[in-house]
Coordinates of C-alpha atoms and ligand atoms in Angstrom, one line a residue:
X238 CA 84.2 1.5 87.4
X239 CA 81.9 3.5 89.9
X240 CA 79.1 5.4 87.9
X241 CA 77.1 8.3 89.6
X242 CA 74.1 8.6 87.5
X243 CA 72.2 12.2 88.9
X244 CA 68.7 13.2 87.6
X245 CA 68.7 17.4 87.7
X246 CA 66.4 19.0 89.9
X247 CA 63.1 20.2 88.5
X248 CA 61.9 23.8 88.9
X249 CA 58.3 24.0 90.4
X250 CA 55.8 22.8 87.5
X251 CA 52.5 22.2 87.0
X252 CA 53.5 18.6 87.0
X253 CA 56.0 18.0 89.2
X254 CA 53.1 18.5 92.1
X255 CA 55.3 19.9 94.5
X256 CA 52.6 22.2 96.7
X257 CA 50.9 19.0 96.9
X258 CA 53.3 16.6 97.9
X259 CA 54.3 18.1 101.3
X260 CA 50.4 16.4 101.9
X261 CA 51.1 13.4 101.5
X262 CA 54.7 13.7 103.2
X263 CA 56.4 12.6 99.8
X264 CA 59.9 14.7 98.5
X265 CA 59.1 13.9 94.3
X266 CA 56.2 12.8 92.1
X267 CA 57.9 10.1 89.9
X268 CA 61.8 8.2 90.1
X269 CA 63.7 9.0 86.7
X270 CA 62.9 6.0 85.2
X271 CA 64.9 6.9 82.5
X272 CA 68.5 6.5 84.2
X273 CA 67.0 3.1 86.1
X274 CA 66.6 2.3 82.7
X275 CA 70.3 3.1 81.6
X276 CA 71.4 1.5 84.9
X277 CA 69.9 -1.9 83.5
X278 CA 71.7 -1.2 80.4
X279 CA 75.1 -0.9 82.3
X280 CA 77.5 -3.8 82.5
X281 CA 76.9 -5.5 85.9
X282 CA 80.0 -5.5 87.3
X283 CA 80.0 -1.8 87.5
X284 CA 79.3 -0.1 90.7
X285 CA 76.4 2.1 90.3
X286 CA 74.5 4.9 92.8
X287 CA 72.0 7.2 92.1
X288 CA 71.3 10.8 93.0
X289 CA 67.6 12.4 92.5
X290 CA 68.5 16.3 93.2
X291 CA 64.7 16.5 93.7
X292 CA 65.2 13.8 96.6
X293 CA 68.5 14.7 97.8
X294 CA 71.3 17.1 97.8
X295 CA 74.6 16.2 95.5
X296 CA 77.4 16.1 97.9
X297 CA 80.9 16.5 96.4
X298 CA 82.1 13.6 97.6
X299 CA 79.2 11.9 95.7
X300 CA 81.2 13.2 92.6
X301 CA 84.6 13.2 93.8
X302 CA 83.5 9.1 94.2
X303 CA 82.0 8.9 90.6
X304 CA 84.8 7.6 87.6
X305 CA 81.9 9.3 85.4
X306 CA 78.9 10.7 86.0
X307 CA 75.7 10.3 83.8
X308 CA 73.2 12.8 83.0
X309 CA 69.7 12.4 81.7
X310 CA 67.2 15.1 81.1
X311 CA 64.4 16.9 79.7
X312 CA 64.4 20.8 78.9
X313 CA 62.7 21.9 81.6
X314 CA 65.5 20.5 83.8
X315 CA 67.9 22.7 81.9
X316 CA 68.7 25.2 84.7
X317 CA 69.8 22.6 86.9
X318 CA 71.7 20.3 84.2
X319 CA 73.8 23.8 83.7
X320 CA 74.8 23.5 87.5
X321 CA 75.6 20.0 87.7
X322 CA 77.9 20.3 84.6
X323 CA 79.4 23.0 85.9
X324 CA 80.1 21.0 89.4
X325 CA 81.5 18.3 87.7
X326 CA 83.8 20.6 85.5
X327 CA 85.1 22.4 88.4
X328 CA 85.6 18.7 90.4
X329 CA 87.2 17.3 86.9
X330 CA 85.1 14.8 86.8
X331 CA 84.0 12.7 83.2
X332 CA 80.3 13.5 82.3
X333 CA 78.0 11.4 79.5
X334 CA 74.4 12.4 79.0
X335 CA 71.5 11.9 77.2
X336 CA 67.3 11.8 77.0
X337 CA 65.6 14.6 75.4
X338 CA 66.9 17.8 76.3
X339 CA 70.4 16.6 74.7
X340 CA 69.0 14.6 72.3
X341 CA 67.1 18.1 70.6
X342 CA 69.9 20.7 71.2
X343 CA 73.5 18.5 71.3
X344 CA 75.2 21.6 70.1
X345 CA 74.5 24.0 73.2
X346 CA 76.3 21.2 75.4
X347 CA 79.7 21.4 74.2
X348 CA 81.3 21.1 77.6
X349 CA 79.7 17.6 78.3
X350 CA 82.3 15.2 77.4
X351 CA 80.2 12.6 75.9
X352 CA 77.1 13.2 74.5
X353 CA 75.0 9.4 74.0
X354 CA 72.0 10.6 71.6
X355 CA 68.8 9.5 70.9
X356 CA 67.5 6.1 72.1
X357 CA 70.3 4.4 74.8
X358 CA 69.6 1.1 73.5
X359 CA 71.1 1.7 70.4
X360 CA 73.9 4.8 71.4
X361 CA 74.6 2.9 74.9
X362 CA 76.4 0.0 73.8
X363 CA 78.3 2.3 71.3
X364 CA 79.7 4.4 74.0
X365 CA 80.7 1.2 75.9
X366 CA 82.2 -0.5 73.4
X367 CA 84.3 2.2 72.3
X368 CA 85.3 2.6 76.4
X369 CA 86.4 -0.6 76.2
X370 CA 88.6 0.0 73.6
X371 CA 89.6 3.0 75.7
X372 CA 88.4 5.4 72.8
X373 CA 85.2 6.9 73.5
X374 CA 83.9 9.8 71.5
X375 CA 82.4 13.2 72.1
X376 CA 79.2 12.1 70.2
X377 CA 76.9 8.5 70.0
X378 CA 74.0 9.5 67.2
X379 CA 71.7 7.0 65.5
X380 CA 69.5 6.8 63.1
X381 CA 66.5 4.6 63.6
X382 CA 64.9 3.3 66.4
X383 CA 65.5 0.4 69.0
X384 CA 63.0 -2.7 69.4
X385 CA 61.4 -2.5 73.0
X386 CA 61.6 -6.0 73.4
X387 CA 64.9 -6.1 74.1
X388 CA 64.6 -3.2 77.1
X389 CA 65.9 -4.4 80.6
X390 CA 63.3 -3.6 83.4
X391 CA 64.5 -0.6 85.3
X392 CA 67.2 -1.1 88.0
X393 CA 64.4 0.0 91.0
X394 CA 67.3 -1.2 93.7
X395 CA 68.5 2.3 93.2
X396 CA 66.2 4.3 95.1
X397 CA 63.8 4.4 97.7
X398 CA 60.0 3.9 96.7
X399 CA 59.0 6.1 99.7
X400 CA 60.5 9.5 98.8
X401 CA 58.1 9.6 95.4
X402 CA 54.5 10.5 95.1
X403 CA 53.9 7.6 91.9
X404 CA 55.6 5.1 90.2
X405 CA 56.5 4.8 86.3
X406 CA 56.5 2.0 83.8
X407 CA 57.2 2.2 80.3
X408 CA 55.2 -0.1 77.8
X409 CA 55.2 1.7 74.4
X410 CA 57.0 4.4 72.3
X411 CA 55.7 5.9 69.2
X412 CA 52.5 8.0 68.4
X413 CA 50.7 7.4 65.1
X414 CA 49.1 10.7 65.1
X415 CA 51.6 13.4 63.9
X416 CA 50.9 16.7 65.9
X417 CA 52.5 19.6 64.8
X418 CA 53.5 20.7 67.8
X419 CA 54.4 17.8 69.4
X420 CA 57.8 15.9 69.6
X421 CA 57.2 12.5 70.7
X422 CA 57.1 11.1 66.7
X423 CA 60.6 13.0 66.1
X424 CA 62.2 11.2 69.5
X425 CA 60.2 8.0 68.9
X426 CA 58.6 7.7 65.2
X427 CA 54.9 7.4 64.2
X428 CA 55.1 3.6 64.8
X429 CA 54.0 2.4 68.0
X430 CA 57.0 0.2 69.2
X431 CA 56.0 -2.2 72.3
X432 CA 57.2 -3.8 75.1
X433 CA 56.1 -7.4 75.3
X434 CA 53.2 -8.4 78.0
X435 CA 55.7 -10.6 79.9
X436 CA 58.0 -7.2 80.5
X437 CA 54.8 -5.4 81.5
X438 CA 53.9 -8.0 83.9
X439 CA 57.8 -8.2 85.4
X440 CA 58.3 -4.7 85.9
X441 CA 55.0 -4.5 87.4
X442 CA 55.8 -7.7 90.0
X443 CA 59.5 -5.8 90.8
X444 CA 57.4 -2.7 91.7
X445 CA 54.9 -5.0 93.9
X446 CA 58.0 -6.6 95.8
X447 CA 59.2 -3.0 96.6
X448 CA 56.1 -2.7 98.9
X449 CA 54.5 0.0 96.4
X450 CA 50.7 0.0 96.9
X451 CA 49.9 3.5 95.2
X452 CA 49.6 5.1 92.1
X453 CA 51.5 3.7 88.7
X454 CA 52.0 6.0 85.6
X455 CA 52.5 4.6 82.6
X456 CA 54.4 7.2 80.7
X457 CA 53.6 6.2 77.0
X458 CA 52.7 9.5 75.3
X459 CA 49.8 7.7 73.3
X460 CA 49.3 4.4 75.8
X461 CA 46.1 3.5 72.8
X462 CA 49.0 3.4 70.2
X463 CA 48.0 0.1 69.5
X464 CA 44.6 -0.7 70.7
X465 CA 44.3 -4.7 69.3
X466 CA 47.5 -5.5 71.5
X467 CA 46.1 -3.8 74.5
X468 CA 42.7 -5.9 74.1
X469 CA 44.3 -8.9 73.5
X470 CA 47.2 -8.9 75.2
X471 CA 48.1 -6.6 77.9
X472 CA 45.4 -5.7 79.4
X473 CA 43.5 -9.5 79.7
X474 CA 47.5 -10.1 81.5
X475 CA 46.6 -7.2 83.3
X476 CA 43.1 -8.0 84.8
X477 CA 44.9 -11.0 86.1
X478 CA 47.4 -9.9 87.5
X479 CA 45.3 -8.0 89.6
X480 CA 43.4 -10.8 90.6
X481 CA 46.1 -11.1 93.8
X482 CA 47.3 -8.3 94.0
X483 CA 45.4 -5.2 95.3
X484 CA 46.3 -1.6 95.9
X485 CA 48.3 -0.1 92.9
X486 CA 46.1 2.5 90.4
X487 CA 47.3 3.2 86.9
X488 CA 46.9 6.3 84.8
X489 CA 48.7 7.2 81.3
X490 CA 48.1 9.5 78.2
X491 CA 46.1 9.4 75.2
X492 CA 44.5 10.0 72.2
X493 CA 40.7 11.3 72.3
X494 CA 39.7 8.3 70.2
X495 CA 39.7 6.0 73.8
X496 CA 36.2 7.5 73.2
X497 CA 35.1 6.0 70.5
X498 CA 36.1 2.4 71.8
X499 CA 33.8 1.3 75.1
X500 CA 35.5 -2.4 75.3
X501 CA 38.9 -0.8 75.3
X502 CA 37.3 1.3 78.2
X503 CA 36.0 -1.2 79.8
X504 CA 38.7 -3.5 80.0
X505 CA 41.5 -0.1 80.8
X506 CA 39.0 0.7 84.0
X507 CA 38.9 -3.5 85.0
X508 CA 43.0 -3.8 85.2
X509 CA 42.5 -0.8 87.5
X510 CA 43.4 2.5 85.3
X511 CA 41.4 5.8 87.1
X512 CA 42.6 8.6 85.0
X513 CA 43.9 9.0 81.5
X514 CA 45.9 12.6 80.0
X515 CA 44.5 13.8 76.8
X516 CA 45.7 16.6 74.3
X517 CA 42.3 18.4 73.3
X518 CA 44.3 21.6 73.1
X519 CA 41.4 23.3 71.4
X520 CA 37.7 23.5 70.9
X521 CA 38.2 25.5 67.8
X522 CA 38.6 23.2 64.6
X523 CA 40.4 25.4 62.1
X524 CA 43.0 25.8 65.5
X525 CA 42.5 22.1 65.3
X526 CA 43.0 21.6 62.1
X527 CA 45.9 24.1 61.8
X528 CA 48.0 22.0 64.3
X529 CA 47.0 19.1 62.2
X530 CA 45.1 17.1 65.3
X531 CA 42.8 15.2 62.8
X532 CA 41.5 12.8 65.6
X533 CA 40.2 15.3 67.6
X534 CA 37.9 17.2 64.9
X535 CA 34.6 16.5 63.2
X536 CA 33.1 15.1 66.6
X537 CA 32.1 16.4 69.8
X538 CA 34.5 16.9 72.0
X539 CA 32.5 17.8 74.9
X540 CA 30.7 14.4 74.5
X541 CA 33.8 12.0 73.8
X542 CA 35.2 13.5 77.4
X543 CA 32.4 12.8 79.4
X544 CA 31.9 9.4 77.6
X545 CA 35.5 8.5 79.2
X546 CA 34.5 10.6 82.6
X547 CA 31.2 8.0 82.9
X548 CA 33.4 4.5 82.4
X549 CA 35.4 5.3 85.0
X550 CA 38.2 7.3 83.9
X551 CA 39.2 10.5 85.2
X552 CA 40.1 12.8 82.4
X553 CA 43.3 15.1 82.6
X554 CA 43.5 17.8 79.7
X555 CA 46.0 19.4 77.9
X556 CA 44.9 22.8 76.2
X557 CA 46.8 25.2 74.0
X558 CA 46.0 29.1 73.0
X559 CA 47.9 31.2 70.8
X560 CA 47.5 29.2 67.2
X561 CA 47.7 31.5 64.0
X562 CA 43.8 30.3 63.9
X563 CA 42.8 31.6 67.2
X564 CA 40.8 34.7 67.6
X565 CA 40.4 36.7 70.4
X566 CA 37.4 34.6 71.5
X567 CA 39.0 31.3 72.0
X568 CA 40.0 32.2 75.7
X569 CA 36.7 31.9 76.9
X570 CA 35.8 29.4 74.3
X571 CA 38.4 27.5 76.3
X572 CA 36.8 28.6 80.2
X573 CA 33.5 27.3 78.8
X574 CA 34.5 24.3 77.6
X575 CA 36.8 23.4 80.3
X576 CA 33.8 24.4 83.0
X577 CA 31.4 22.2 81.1
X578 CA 33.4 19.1 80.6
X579 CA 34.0 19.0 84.1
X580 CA 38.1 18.4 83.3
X581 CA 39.7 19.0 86.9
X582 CA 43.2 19.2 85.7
X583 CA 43.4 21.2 82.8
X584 CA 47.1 22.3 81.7
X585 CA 46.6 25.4 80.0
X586 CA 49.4 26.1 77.8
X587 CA 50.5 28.8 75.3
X588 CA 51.5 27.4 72.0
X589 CA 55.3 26.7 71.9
X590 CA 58.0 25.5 69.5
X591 CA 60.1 22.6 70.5
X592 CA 63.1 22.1 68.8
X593 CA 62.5 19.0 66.1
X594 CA 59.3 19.6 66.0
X595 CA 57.4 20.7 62.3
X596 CA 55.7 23.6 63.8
X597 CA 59.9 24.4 65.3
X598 CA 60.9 24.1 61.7
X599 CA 58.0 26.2 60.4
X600 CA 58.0 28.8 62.4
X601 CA 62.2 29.2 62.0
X602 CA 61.3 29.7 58.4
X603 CA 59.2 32.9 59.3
X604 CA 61.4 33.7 62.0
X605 CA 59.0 33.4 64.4
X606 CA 61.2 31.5 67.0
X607 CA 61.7 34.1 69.5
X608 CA 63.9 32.4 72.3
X609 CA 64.7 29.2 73.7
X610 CA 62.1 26.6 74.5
X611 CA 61.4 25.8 78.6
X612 CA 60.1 22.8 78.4
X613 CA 57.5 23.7 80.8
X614 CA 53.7 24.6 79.2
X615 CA 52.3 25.9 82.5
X616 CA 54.9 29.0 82.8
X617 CA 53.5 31.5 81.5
X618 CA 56.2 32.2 78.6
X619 CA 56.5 31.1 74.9
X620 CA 59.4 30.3 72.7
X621 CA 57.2 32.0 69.5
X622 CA 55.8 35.0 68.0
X623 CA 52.2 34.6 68.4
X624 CA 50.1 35.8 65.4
X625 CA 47.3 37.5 67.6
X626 CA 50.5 39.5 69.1
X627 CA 52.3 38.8 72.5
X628 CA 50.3 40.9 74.8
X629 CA 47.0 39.6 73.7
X630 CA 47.9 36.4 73.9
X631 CA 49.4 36.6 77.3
X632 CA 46.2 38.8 78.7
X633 CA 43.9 36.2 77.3
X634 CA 46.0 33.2 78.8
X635 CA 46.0 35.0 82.1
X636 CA 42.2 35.5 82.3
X637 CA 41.8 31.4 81.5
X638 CA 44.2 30.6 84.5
X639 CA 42.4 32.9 86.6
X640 CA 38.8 31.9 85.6
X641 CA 39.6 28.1 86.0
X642 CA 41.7 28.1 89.2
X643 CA 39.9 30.4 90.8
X644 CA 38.6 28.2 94.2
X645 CA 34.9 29.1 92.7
X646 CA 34.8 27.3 89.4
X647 CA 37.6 24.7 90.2
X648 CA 35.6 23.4 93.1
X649 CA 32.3 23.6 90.9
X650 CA 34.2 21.6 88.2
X651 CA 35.3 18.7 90.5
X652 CA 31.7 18.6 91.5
X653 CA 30.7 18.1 87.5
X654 CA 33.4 15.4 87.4
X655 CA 32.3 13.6 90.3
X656 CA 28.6 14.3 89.4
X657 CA 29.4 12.3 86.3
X658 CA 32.7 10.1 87.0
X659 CA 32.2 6.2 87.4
X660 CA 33.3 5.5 90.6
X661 CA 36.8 3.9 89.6
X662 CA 37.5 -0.7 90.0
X663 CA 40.4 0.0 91.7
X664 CA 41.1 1.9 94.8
X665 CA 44.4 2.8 97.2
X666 CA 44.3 1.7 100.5
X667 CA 43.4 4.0 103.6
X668 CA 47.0 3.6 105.3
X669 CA 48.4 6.2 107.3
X670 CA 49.8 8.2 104.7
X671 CA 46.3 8.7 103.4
X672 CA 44.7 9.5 106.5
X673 CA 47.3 12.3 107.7
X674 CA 47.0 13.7 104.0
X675 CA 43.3 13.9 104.5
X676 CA 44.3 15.6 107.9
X677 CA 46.4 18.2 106.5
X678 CA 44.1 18.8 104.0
X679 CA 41.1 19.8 106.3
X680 CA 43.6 21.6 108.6
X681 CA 45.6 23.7 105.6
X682 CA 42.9 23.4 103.1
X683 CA 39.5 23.7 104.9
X684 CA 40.7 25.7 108.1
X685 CA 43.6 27.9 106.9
X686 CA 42.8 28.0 103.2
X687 CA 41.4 30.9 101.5
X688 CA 39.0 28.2 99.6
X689 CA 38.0 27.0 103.2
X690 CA 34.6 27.2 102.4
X691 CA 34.8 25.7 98.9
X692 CA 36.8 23.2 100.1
X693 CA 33.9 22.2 103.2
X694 CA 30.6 22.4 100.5
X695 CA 32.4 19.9 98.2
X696 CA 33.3 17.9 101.0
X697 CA 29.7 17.5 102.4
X698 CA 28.6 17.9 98.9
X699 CA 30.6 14.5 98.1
X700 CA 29.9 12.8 101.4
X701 CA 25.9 13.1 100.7
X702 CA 25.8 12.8 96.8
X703 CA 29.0 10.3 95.8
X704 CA 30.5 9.0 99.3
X705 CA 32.5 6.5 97.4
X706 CA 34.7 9.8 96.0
X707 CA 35.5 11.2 98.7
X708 CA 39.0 10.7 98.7
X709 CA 39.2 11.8 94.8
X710 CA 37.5 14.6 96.6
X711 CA 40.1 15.3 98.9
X712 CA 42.6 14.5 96.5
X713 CA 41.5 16.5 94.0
X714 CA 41.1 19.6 96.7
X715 CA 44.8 19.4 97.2
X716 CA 46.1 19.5 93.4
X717 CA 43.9 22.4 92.9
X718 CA 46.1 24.3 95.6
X719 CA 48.6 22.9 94.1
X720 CA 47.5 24.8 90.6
X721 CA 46.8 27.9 92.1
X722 CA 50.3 28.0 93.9
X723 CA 52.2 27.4 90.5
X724 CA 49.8 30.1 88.8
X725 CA 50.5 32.3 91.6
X726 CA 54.4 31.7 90.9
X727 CA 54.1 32.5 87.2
X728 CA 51.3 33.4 85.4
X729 CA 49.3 36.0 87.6
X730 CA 52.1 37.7 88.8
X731 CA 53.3 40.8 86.5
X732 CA 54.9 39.2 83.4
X733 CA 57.7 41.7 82.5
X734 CA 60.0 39.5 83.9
X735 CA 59.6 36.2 81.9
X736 CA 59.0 37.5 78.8
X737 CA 61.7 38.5 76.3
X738 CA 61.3 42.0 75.5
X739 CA 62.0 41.6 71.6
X740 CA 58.7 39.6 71.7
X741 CA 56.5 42.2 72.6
X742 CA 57.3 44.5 70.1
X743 CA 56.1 42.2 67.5
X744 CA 52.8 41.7 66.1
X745 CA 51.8 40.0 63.2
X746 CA 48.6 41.2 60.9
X747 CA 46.2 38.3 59.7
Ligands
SF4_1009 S1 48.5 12.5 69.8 FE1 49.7 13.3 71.5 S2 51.7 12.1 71.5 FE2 50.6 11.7 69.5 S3 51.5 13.2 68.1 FE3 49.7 14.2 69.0 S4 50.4 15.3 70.8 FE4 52.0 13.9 70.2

C-alpha cells in the first residue's frame, strides 16, 4: 500500500515566521509533527512519503503514486486543504484526514472519503482494521481520550531537518484550566495526559542523530500541566541529557502560574528552555474574569512576567480585545502594558469563537457567530459580533498593532526585555547559518530597512550594555520585521475586504 501523507500549505501568519525565515535561508518554521506521528502509527510494511506544501510543490505524479492520501490540518490551513481535496478528487485518488480542523467541523468535508476523528491513537487503528477487512467507513469518532504512553515517536525519516526553522516534540495533552475561549480541553480534556520521560528522552536523541543543533518547541498548550512530574521527572532527565549534548534550545506554552514557582524556573532555564508562550490576553480583570482565566487574576501581572523575564525565560504573549467586558479604554490599556512588560512578541488578537469551544456555544445561542472561524488570531478578522460594535473594535485593534510594531516602541521593548532578561543556560551555536542571518540582517535590516536606525542603536545599545544578547538582539530585530510585514498584509491595510459586511451593521448596547 503506498500512502502520501501531505501537510496543506499555511497562508502567511504571525506564526508561521515566514518574512523571517528567508534570514536564516530556512523554507518552514516547524515539520507537521502530527502526520510523523500518524506515520509511526502506520503498519510498517506500508510504503510511506511525505509532502510539506510549505516545503515543496505536490506534483501529480506524487498523487497519481499514492493508493491513499492522508490529510492532517488545522483551520487556518483550510484554504489549502480545499485545493488538495479538490486535486485528489479530480486525480480519483482515496483521501482520509484528520487533526483539528476536521475534528471541529466533520460535516463541511463531505467529499473526503474518510474522515479519522479526534485523537489517531484511538480512531487510527479503527480505520485500519476495518481496511483490512476491506470495509472502511466514511467516519472514525471516539469518545474519550488515548493514554500518551503508548504514542510512537514521530517517523523523523520523512523529511529533511534543514528545510525547517525549529523542531517539535510532543510531551503532554490536556489543560487543567478551562478558558472560555480556548479549545485545547474540548480536543484534549482538562487532565493533563503525559508522555513518559523515557519517550521524551528518545524522541529528543532521534532529533540529536538527525544533526539538529537549533531550536526545539515543545508544543504542549500548557507544558506546566503537571508541574510535580516536570520537577521530578522530566526535567532532572532533562538536565542530563544535556550534560553531552550541547546546542538544541527549547521553548513551549504556559500558564502565568510558572511565576509563582522559582524551582520550576530554575530547573525549565537549567535543561536549556529560553522562552515560554503565555495567554495573558488581558490586563482588565472583569475581561479576565469574563473569559473565565482565574489563574491570571487577583495578582500582578506585570510583576509575574518580569519575574519569568529575570530567570531566564523570554516571555512570548498572547492578548485578546474585543470581550463583552472591554471598554473602549482597554486598547491602550493593552499598548501600556505590553510597552512596560517588555513582551517582544506580543500576538494581539481579536476575540474569536472556535467551533467546540464554550464561548462558540454561547455566543451561537445569541447569535452572535458571524462567519467562519480562520484559525489565524493575527488577521485582522473575527468570527463574532463584538459587543463594543465591529468598527470600534477593529479601529482600536488597529491602533494596538500600529503602536506596538511600530520600529519605535518595538525596538524600545526589546531593549526592556534585554534590560531585564537572564541571559539564557543554553545557547545555539555560531555556524554559518547564524552568521549569514546576522549578515542579512545588517544588510536588509540596518542598511535597507526603514528601522535602519532603530535597528543600529539597539545593536550598539546591546553590544555595550548586554553583549551576551546580542544574537537575541539580532534575532529578535528580524521577527519584528517579520510582525510588521504580516500587519502590513492584514491589519493596517483598509479592512473592507476581510470583514463580512453583515458584521458591521451590528452593534450591540451594554
Ligand atoms: S490556559 Fe491556555 S491551554 Fe489552558 S485552557 Fe486556558 S488558553 Fe487553553
Amino acid at each position: 500500500m503506498n500512502i502520501l501523507l501531505v501537510y496543506p500549505k499555511f497562508p502567511e501568519t504571525f506564526w508561521s515566521f515566514s518574512y523571517a525565515l528567508s534570514f536564516i535561508g530556512r523554507k518552514a518554521a516547524f515539520p507537521p509533527l502530527g502526520l510523523l506521528t500518524i506515520a509511526s502509527l502506520l503498519p510498517e510494511e506500508w510504503n510511506k512519503r511525505l509532502v510539506d506544501l510549505n516545503v515543496e510543490e505536490l506534483k501529480n505524479g506524487d498523487l497519481l503514486w499514492a493508493d491513499l492520501v492522508f490529510l492532517s490540518s488545522m483551520a487556518v490551513q483550510r484554504k489549502s486543504v480545499v485545493q488538495i481535496i479538490e486535486r485528489c478528487q479530480a486525480l480519483q485518488i482515496t483521501v482520509a484526514a484528520g487533526g483539528p480542523l476536521f475534528t471541529s467541523e466533520p460535516e463541511k468535508f463531505p467529499e473526503v472519503d474518510h474522515l479519522i476523528l479526534n485523537e489517531a491513537e484511538l480512531t487510527l487503528p479503527l480505520f485500519l482494521a476495518d481496511i483490512q477487512k476491506g470495509k472502511p467507513e466514511k467516519i472514525y469518532h471516539v469518545d474519550g481520550f488515548c493514554d500518551l504512553a503508548s504514542t510512537p515517536p514521530p517517523q523523523w525519516d520523512l523529511i529533511d531537518v534543514k528545510h525547517y526553522a525549529s523542531m517539535n516534540i510532543q510531551f503532554s495533552r490536556g489543560c487543567p484550566f478551562n478558558c472560555e475561549f480556548c479549545n485545547v480541553t474540548t480536543f484534549f480534556g482538562r487532565h493533563p495526559r503525559l508522555k513518559t520521560t523515557g519517550q521524551i528522552i528518545t524522541e529528543l536523541n532521534r532529533i540529536y542523530a538527525t544533526g539538529w543543533r537549533n531550536g526545539i518547541f515543545f508544543v504542549d498548550d500548557n507544558f506546566i500541566g503537571n508541574k510535580e512530574f516536570l520537577k521530578n521527572s522530566l526535567l532532572p532527565a532533562i538536565i542530563e541529557w544535556r550534560r553531552d549534548k550541547k546546542g538544541c534550545v527549547f521553548f513551549t506554552e504556559s500558564s502565568i502560574n510558572l511565576a509563582d514557582d522559582p524551582k520550576l524556573l530554575d530547573m525549565m532555564v537549567k535543561a536549556g528552555f529560553d522562552s515560554v508562550f503565555i495567554g495573558i490576553e488581558s490586563p482588565d480583570e472583569m475581561s479576565l474574569a469574563e473569559c473565565h482565566k482565574h489563574q491570571n487574576r487577583n495578582r500582578d501581572l506585570l510583576e509575574s512576567v518580569k519575574r519569568i523575564h529575570r530567570s531566564g525565560l523570554q516571555v512570548m504573549g498572547g492578548f485578546i480585545v474585543g470581550f463583552d467586558s472591554d471598554l473602549p479604554s482597554i486598547f491602550q490599556k493593552q499598548v501600556d502594558f505590553i510597552q512596560k512588560s517588555g513582551i517582544a512578541i506580543a500576538m494581539v488578537g481579536m476575540l474569536q469563537a472556535p467551533p467546540g469551544t464554550r464561548l462558540f456555544e454561547r455566543l451561537s445561542g445569541e447569535n452572535r457567530i458571524a462567519s467562519f472561524f480562520s484559525g489565524d488570531n493575527v488577521d485582522g478578522t473575527t468570527n463574532i459580533i463584538p459587543r463594543m460594535g465591529l468598527d470600534t473594535l477593529l479601529n482600536g485593534y488597529q491602533s494596538i498593532m500600529k503602536d506596538i510594531y511600530s520600529p519605535a516602541n518595538y525596538y524600545r521593548r526589546v531593549r526592556t526585555l534585554l534590560r531585564e532578561l537572564k541571559t539564557p543556560v543554553a545557547t545555539m551555536p555560531l555556524n554559518l547559518q547564524r552568521c549569514l542571518s546576522f549578515f542579512r540582517a545588517a544588510m536588509r535590516l540596518g542598511l535597507l530597512g526603514k528601522e535602519r536606525f532603530h535597528y543600529w542603536q539597539l545593536m550598539f545599545w546591546t553590544l555595550f550594555r548586554r553583549p551576551g544578547q546580542l544574537a537575541l538582539a539580532v534575532t529578535l530585530s528580524i521577527y519584528g520585521h517579520h510582525y510588521r510585514r504580516i500587519c502590513e498584509l492584514y491589519i493596517y491595510k483598509e479592512q473592507e475586504n476581510t470583514l463580512h459586511d453583515q458584521n458591521r451593521s451590528v452593534t450591540i448596547q451594554k
